[in-house]
Tab-separated table of C-alpha atoms in Angstrom:
chain	number	residue	atom	x	y	z
A	529	MET	CA	-47.822	-105.504	-3.175
A	530	SER	CA	-49.782	-107.197	-5.954
A	531	THR	CA	-49.266	-108.660	-9.383
A	532	THR	CA	-51.074	-107.407	-12.466
A	533	SER	CA	-54.365	-108.926	-13.604
A	534	GLN	CA	-54.604	-111.227	-16.599
A	535	PHE	CA	-56.651	-109.867	-19.489
A	536	THR	CA	-57.352	-111.433	-22.878
A	537	GLU	CA	-57.196	-109.858	-26.331
A	538	ARG	CA	-60.986	-109.802	-26.277
A	539	ASP	CA	-60.913	-107.796	-23.036
A	540	VAL	CA	-58.564	-105.281	-24.660
A	541	SER	CA	-60.530	-104.956	-27.895
A	542	GLU	CA	-63.855	-104.592	-26.100
A	543	PHE	CA	-62.475	-101.929	-23.775
A	544	PHE	CA	-61.194	-99.763	-26.619
A	545	ASP	CA	-64.259	-100.362	-28.776
A	546	GLN	CA	-66.479	-99.255	-25.900
A	547	THR	CA	-64.461	-96.185	-24.895
A	548	THR	CA	-63.319	-94.724	-28.223
A	549	GLN	CA	-66.381	-92.597	-28.941
A	550	THR	CA	-66.467	-91.222	-25.387
A	551	TYR	CA	-62.810	-90.266	-25.616
A	552	LEU	CA	-63.302	-88.606	-28.990
A	553	SER	CA	-66.441	-86.776	-27.879
A	554	PHE	CA	-65.306	-85.511	-24.474
A	555	TRP	CA	-61.575	-85.093	-24.869
A	556	ASP	CA	-59.809	-85.305	-28.215
A	557	SER	CA	-61.668	-85.375	-31.528
A	558	GLU	CA	-58.402	-86.087	-33.394
A	559	GLY	CA	-57.670	-89.278	-31.465
A	560	VAL	CA	-54.110	-88.423	-30.360
A	561	LEU	CA	-53.392	-91.198	-27.893
A	562	HIS	CA	-49.645	-91.522	-27.470
A	563	THR	CA	-47.060	-90.031	-25.159
A	564	GLY	CA	-45.227	-86.766	-25.809
A	565	TYR	CA	-41.502	-86.107	-26.120
A	566	PHE	CA	-41.149	-82.657	-24.558
A	567	ALA	CA	-38.539	-80.061	-25.501
A	568	ASP	CA	-37.744	-79.195	-21.860
A	569	ALA	CA	-39.247	-79.134	-18.376
A	570	ASP	CA	-41.241	-75.970	-19.139
A	571	ASP	CA	-42.794	-77.265	-22.349
A	572	THR	CA	-46.581	-77.676	-22.016
A	573	ASP	CA	-47.510	-78.154	-25.688
A	574	TYR	CA	-48.782	-81.741	-25.654
A	575	PRO	CA	-49.826	-82.024	-29.338
A	576	ALA	CA	-46.393	-80.771	-30.451
A	577	ALA	CA	-44.710	-83.168	-28.029
A	578	ALA	CA	-46.769	-86.088	-29.360
A	579	ASP	CA	-45.745	-85.173	-32.917
A	580	ARG	CA	-42.125	-84.938	-31.771
A	581	THR	CA	-42.286	-88.519	-30.473
A	582	SER	CA	-43.445	-89.669	-33.907
A	583	ASP	CA	-40.746	-87.709	-35.701
A	584	ILE	CA	-37.931	-88.963	-33.443
A	585	LEU	CA	-39.054	-92.571	-33.812
A	586	ALA	CA	-39.299	-92.224	-37.608
A	587	ALA	CA	-35.841	-90.648	-37.796
A	588	ASP	CA	-34.286	-93.337	-35.585
A	589	ALA	CA	-35.902	-95.994	-37.775
A	590	GLY	CA	-34.656	-94.409	-41.005
A	591	ILE	CA	-38.089	-94.309	-42.650
A	592	ASP	CA	-38.133	-92.619	-46.062
A	593	THR	CA	-39.981	-92.696	-49.371
A	594	SER	CA	-38.685	-96.195	-50.158
A	595	SER	CA	-40.054	-97.687	-46.909
A	596	THR	CA	-42.998	-100.040	-46.499
A	597	VAL	CA	-44.255	-99.604	-42.943
A	598	LEU	CA	-46.525	-101.618	-40.663
A	599	ASP	CA	-47.872	-99.711	-37.660
A	600	VAL	CA	-48.891	-102.302	-35.060
A	601	GLY	CA	-51.581	-101.041	-32.698
A	602	CYS	CA	-52.188	-98.062	-34.962
A	603	GLY	CA	-55.179	-96.832	-32.968
A	604	CYS	CA	-56.797	-93.804	-34.593
A	605	GLY	CA	-54.187	-93.719	-37.348
A	606	ASN	CA	-52.346	-90.490	-36.582
A	607	PHE	CA	-48.810	-91.910	-36.573
A	608	LEU	CA	-49.048	-93.677	-39.934
A	609	LEU	CA	-50.821	-90.702	-41.506
A	610	ARG	CA	-48.015	-88.429	-40.336
A	611	LEU	CA	-45.350	-90.845	-41.583
A	612	ALA	CA	-46.919	-91.069	-45.031
A	613	GLU	CA	-47.348	-87.310	-45.329
A	614	ARG	CA	-43.846	-86.416	-44.121
A	615	THR	CA	-41.751	-89.229	-45.618
A	616	GLY	CA	-43.768	-90.535	-48.580
A	617	CYS	CA	-43.657	-94.101	-47.242
A	618	ARG	CA	-46.252	-96.755	-48.021
A	619	GLY	CA	-47.826	-98.997	-45.419
A	620	GLU	CA	-50.644	-100.341	-43.307
A	621	GLY	CA	-51.940	-99.815	-39.810
A	622	LEU	CA	-53.192	-102.804	-37.809
A	623	ASP	CA	-55.300	-102.543	-34.659
A	624	LEU	CA	-57.347	-104.822	-32.425
A	625	SER	CA	-60.107	-102.210	-31.973
A	626	ILE	CA	-62.532	-102.084	-34.880
A	627	GLU	CA	-63.816	-98.698	-33.680
A	628	ARG	CA	-60.363	-97.162	-33.891
A	629	VAL	CA	-59.712	-98.736	-37.266
A	630	ARG	CA	-62.962	-97.228	-38.574
A	631	PHE	CA	-61.961	-93.832	-37.222
A	632	ALA	CA	-58.545	-94.117	-38.904
A	633	GLN	CA	-60.157	-95.152	-42.184
A	634	GLY	CA	-62.468	-92.157	-41.954
A	635	LYS	CA	-59.553	-89.777	-41.384
A	636	LEU	CA	-57.748	-91.258	-44.371
A	637	ALA	CA	-60.838	-90.852	-46.570
A	638	GLU	CA	-61.238	-87.226	-45.476
A	639	ARG	CA	-57.709	-86.430	-46.632
A	640	GLY	CA	-58.600	-87.323	-50.196
A	641	ASP	CA	-54.973	-87.021	-51.263
A	642	GLY	CA	-54.290	-90.608	-52.275
A	643	LEU	CA	-51.857	-91.511	-49.515
A	644	PRO	CA	-50.569	-95.059	-50.172
A	645	ILE	CA	-51.641	-96.446	-46.796
A	646	ALA	CA	-54.538	-98.476	-45.391
A	647	PHE	CA	-55.892	-99.526	-41.995
A	648	ARG	CA	-56.929	-103.044	-41.066
A	649	HIS	CA	-58.565	-104.767	-38.117
A	650	GLY	CA	-56.435	-107.562	-36.717
A	651	SER	CA	-54.255	-108.990	-33.977
A	652	ALA	CA	-50.551	-108.447	-33.343
A	653	THR	CA	-50.311	-112.158	-32.541
A	654	ALA	CA	-51.704	-113.358	-35.897
A	655	MET	CA	-50.859	-110.734	-38.497
A	656	PRO	CA	-52.593	-111.041	-41.880
A	657	TYR	CA	-49.374	-110.524	-43.860
A	658	GLY	CA	-46.850	-112.730	-45.585
A	659	ASP	CA	-43.276	-113.234	-44.455
A	660	GLY	CA	-40.997	-110.279	-45.168
A	661	SER	CA	-43.820	-107.927	-46.190
A	662	PHE	CA	-42.425	-104.738	-44.624
A	663	SER	CA	-39.116	-102.906	-44.409
A	664	HIS	CA	-40.200	-101.316	-41.103
A	665	VAL	CA	-42.487	-102.294	-38.244
A	666	VAL	CA	-43.371	-99.469	-35.851
A	667	SER	CA	-45.606	-99.053	-32.826
A	668	GLN	CA	-46.405	-96.313	-30.350
A	669	ASP	CA	-47.589	-97.156	-26.847
A	670	ALA	CA	-49.606	-100.204	-27.890
A	671	LEU	CA	-47.619	-103.440	-27.589
A	672	PHE	CA	-47.798	-103.396	-23.782
A	673	LEU	CA	-51.480	-104.320	-24.142
A	674	VAL	CA	-50.763	-107.595	-25.979
A	675	PRO	CA	-51.224	-110.472	-23.502
A	676	ASP	CA	-48.934	-112.856	-25.454
A	677	LYS	CA	-45.961	-110.568	-26.003
A	678	PRO	CA	-43.487	-113.230	-27.222
A	679	ARG	CA	-45.964	-114.191	-29.939
A	680	SER	CA	-46.307	-110.566	-31.073
A	681	HIS	CA	-42.514	-110.227	-31.191
A	682	ALA	CA	-42.288	-113.370	-33.336
A	683	GLU	CA	-44.930	-111.995	-35.700
A	684	MET	CA	-43.174	-108.635	-36.054
A	685	PHE	CA	-39.930	-110.465	-36.787
A	686	ARG	CA	-41.681	-112.659	-39.365
A	687	VAL	CA	-43.287	-109.849	-41.380
A	688	LEU	CA	-40.065	-107.813	-41.559
A	689	THR	CA	-37.747	-108.211	-44.509
A	690	PRO	CA	-34.230	-109.437	-43.684
A	691	GLY	CA	-32.337	-106.345	-42.568
A	692	GLY	CA	-35.623	-104.606	-41.705
A	693	THR	CA	-36.126	-102.313	-38.723
A	694	LEU	CA	-38.399	-102.426	-35.696
A	695	ALA	CA	-38.956	-99.099	-33.912
A	696	VAL	CA	-41.332	-98.732	-30.956
A	697	THR	CA	-42.192	-96.664	-27.952
A	698	ASP	CA	-43.933	-98.618	-25.239
A	699	PHE	CA	-45.011	-98.487	-21.619
A	700	LEU	CA	-42.876	-100.387	-19.143
A	701	GLN	CA	-43.417	-102.280	-15.916
A	702	PRO	CA	-40.125	-101.558	-14.120
A	703	VAL	CA	-40.772	-103.936	-11.181
A	704	ALA	CA	-42.233	-107.426	-10.997
A	705	GLU	CA	-44.738	-106.583	-8.272
A	706	ILE	CA	-46.709	-103.361	-8.135
A	707	GLY	CA	-48.903	-101.741	-5.504
A	708	GLU	CA	-52.666	-101.970	-5.416
A	709	ALA	CA	-53.113	-98.324	-6.470
A	710	ALA	CA	-50.945	-98.724	-9.573
A	711	ARG	CA	-52.656	-101.955	-10.491
A	712	ARG	CA	-56.108	-100.388	-10.221
A	713	HIS	CA	-55.451	-96.959	-11.711
A	714	VAL	CA	-52.719	-97.668	-14.289
A	715	TYR	CA	-52.788	-101.326	-15.344
A	716	ASP	CA	-56.372	-102.525	-14.930
A	717	ARG	CA	-57.702	-99.170	-16.153
A	718	VAL	CA	-56.671	-99.999	-19.745
A	719	ARG	CA	-56.726	-103.834	-19.484
A	720	TRP	CA	-52.944	-104.154	-19.275
A	721	SER	CA	-51.898	-107.638	-18.143
A	722	SER	CA	-48.170	-107.215	-17.516
A	723	GLY	CA	-45.052	-105.660	-18.980
A	724	TYR	CA	-41.273	-105.552	-19.150
A	725	SER	CA	-38.628	-103.454	-17.512
A	726	LEU	CA	-36.294	-101.593	-19.873
A	727	ASP	CA	-33.733	-104.399	-19.683
A	728	GLY	CA	-36.425	-107.059	-19.851
A	729	TYR	CA	-37.832	-105.536	-23.029
A	730	ARG	CA	-34.414	-105.556	-24.670
A	731	GLU	CA	-33.901	-109.187	-23.641
A	732	ALA	CA	-37.325	-110.187	-25.018
A	733	LEU	CA	-36.596	-108.619	-28.405
A	734	THR	CA	-33.188	-110.308	-28.474
A	735	ALA	CA	-34.825	-113.652	-27.694
A	736	ALA	CA	-37.117	-113.113	-30.698
A	737	GLY	CA	-34.068	-112.778	-32.964
A	738	PHE	CA	-33.701	-108.980	-33.126
A	739	GLU	CA	-30.450	-107.066	-32.811
A	740	VAL	CA	-31.325	-104.204	-30.448
A	741	THR	CA	-29.524	-100.935	-31.228
A	742	VAL	CA	-31.492	-98.502	-29.044
A	743	ALA	CA	-33.084	-99.070	-25.616
A	744	ARG	CA	-33.768	-95.662	-24.098
A	745	SER	CA	-35.711	-94.725	-20.951
A	746	LEU	CA	-38.149	-91.847	-21.444
A	747	ASP	CA	-39.637	-91.765	-17.954
A	748	SER	CA	-39.286	-88.004	-17.526
A	749	HIS	CA	-41.324	-87.442	-20.684
A	750	ILE	CA	-44.151	-89.739	-19.650
A	751	ARG	CA	-44.429	-87.993	-16.304
A	752	GLN	CA	-44.559	-84.628	-18.024
A	753	THR	CA	-47.178	-85.942	-20.435
A	754	TYR	CA	-49.549	-86.793	-17.618
A	755	ARG	CA	-48.762	-83.640	-15.661
A	756	VAL	CA	-49.637	-81.502	-18.696
A	757	LEU	CA	-52.724	-83.565	-19.529
A	758	GLY	CA	-53.943	-83.399	-15.939
A	759	GLU	CA	-53.566	-79.616	-15.804
A	760	THR	CA	-55.287	-79.234	-19.162
A	761	ALA	CA	-58.149	-81.476	-18.050
A	762	ARG	CA	-58.853	-79.402	-14.953
A	763	GLN	CA	-58.882	-76.215	-16.989
A	764	ARG	CA	-61.275	-77.718	-19.523
A	765	ALA	CA	-63.544	-79.148	-16.817
A	766	ALA	CA	-63.827	-75.733	-15.187
A	767	ALA	CA	-64.871	-74.208	-18.502
A	768	SER	CA	-67.361	-76.946	-19.494
A	769	ASP	CA	-71.129	-76.447	-19.243
A	770	ASP	CA	-71.783	-80.100	-20.075
A	771	GLU	CA	-72.016	-81.954	-16.745
A	772	ALA	CA	-71.384	-85.398	-18.284
A	773	ALA	CA	-68.314	-84.110	-20.096
A	774	ARG	CA	-67.112	-82.272	-16.991
A	775	GLN	CA	-67.313	-85.383	-14.827
A	776	TRP	CA	-65.541	-87.504	-17.445
A	777	ILE	CA	-62.754	-84.934	-17.781
A	778	LEU	CA	-62.342	-84.657	-13.997
A	779	GLY	CA	-62.078	-88.442	-13.820
A	780	PHE	CA	-59.385	-88.317	-16.474
A	781	ALA	CA	-57.533	-85.644	-14.472
A	782	ALA	CA	-57.648	-87.872	-11.379
A	783	SER	CA	-56.224	-90.743	-13.441
A	784	CYS	CA	-53.368	-88.482	-14.555
A	785	ASP	CA	-52.544	-87.838	-10.886
A	786	GLU	CA	-52.523	-91.546	-10.095
A	787	ILE	CA	-50.298	-92.268	-13.093
A	788	GLN	CA	-47.756	-89.658	-11.991
A	789	ALA	CA	-47.720	-91.191	-8.517
A	790	ALA	CA	-47.076	-94.643	-10.005
A	791	ILE	CA	-44.178	-93.229	-12.036
A	792	ASP	CA	-42.712	-91.635	-8.903
A	793	ARG	CA	-42.932	-94.985	-7.092
A	794	GLY	CA	-41.098	-96.709	-9.968
A	795	GLU	CA	-44.151	-98.783	-10.941
A	796	PHE	CA	-44.695	-97.369	-14.421
A	797	GLY	CA	-42.274	-96.292	-17.148
A	798	TRP	CA	-41.827	-95.551	-20.827
A	799	GLY	CA	-39.106	-96.558	-23.268
A	800	MET	CA	-38.017	-96.331	-26.899
A	801	PHE	CA	-36.513	-99.282	-28.744
A	802	VAL	CA	-34.977	-99.701	-32.185
A	803	ALA	CA	-33.920	-103.148	-33.412
A	804	ARG	CA	-33.012	-104.854	-36.664
A	805	LYS	CA	-33.787	-108.234	-38.153
A	806	PRO	CA	-30.474	-109.754	-39.247
A	807	ALA	CA	-29.969	-109.561	-43.001
């Protein structure tokens, strides 16, 4: 067994800055990067499942037209764009990768419909916002990458208004020690230092001052996400005439297999959490 490696915020930002254009070019030009919530075991529609995750999280958080929302680790901006379009909320997206922030800003500019949102480059451990700036803080599959997780929890607590809501999905590290294969193919692959179990995540949010109302395991959905993505990748590789793209996609398919194996061994998980800052 082995422990996870220790990466810095610079390691994380450089990794995503360096890989964003390759991902967008070879795999997904829309930048959909989060896990899907599938309707049932036979569901293979990943984009719809990814949208369903966003919609469930927004509903659990109670986001509506009166909400001011901060999306921490907003990536390519899809979640906040969807929130603004469907609920009429206002807000900002914050991400450590300048390349993903630029992509999100470009998508927002293309819409041309005056959505009251913006995207900013910055760290979850030193947010460029005043105390109590947002009624909601949300995040999808991003906070696990923050090396100093207690600091990010304190910052999310700080920028929420009293009575405000935190709603996140995030990857989990169910066990303290993981095998070499999981460390290499799941954790080190995306510069992930370490994580929490489901219970550990709830305890960490409580320690930061939050009142946790939802702590839900979604492991079956994350496994299905990578099963569907792996199958899709092999189909696309077989149909590709671009050798560089084909090799990248086959490598992604192999990663999907390794991730499923780590889930089956109990070394990788996914959870949803909703918490409130006391009024």
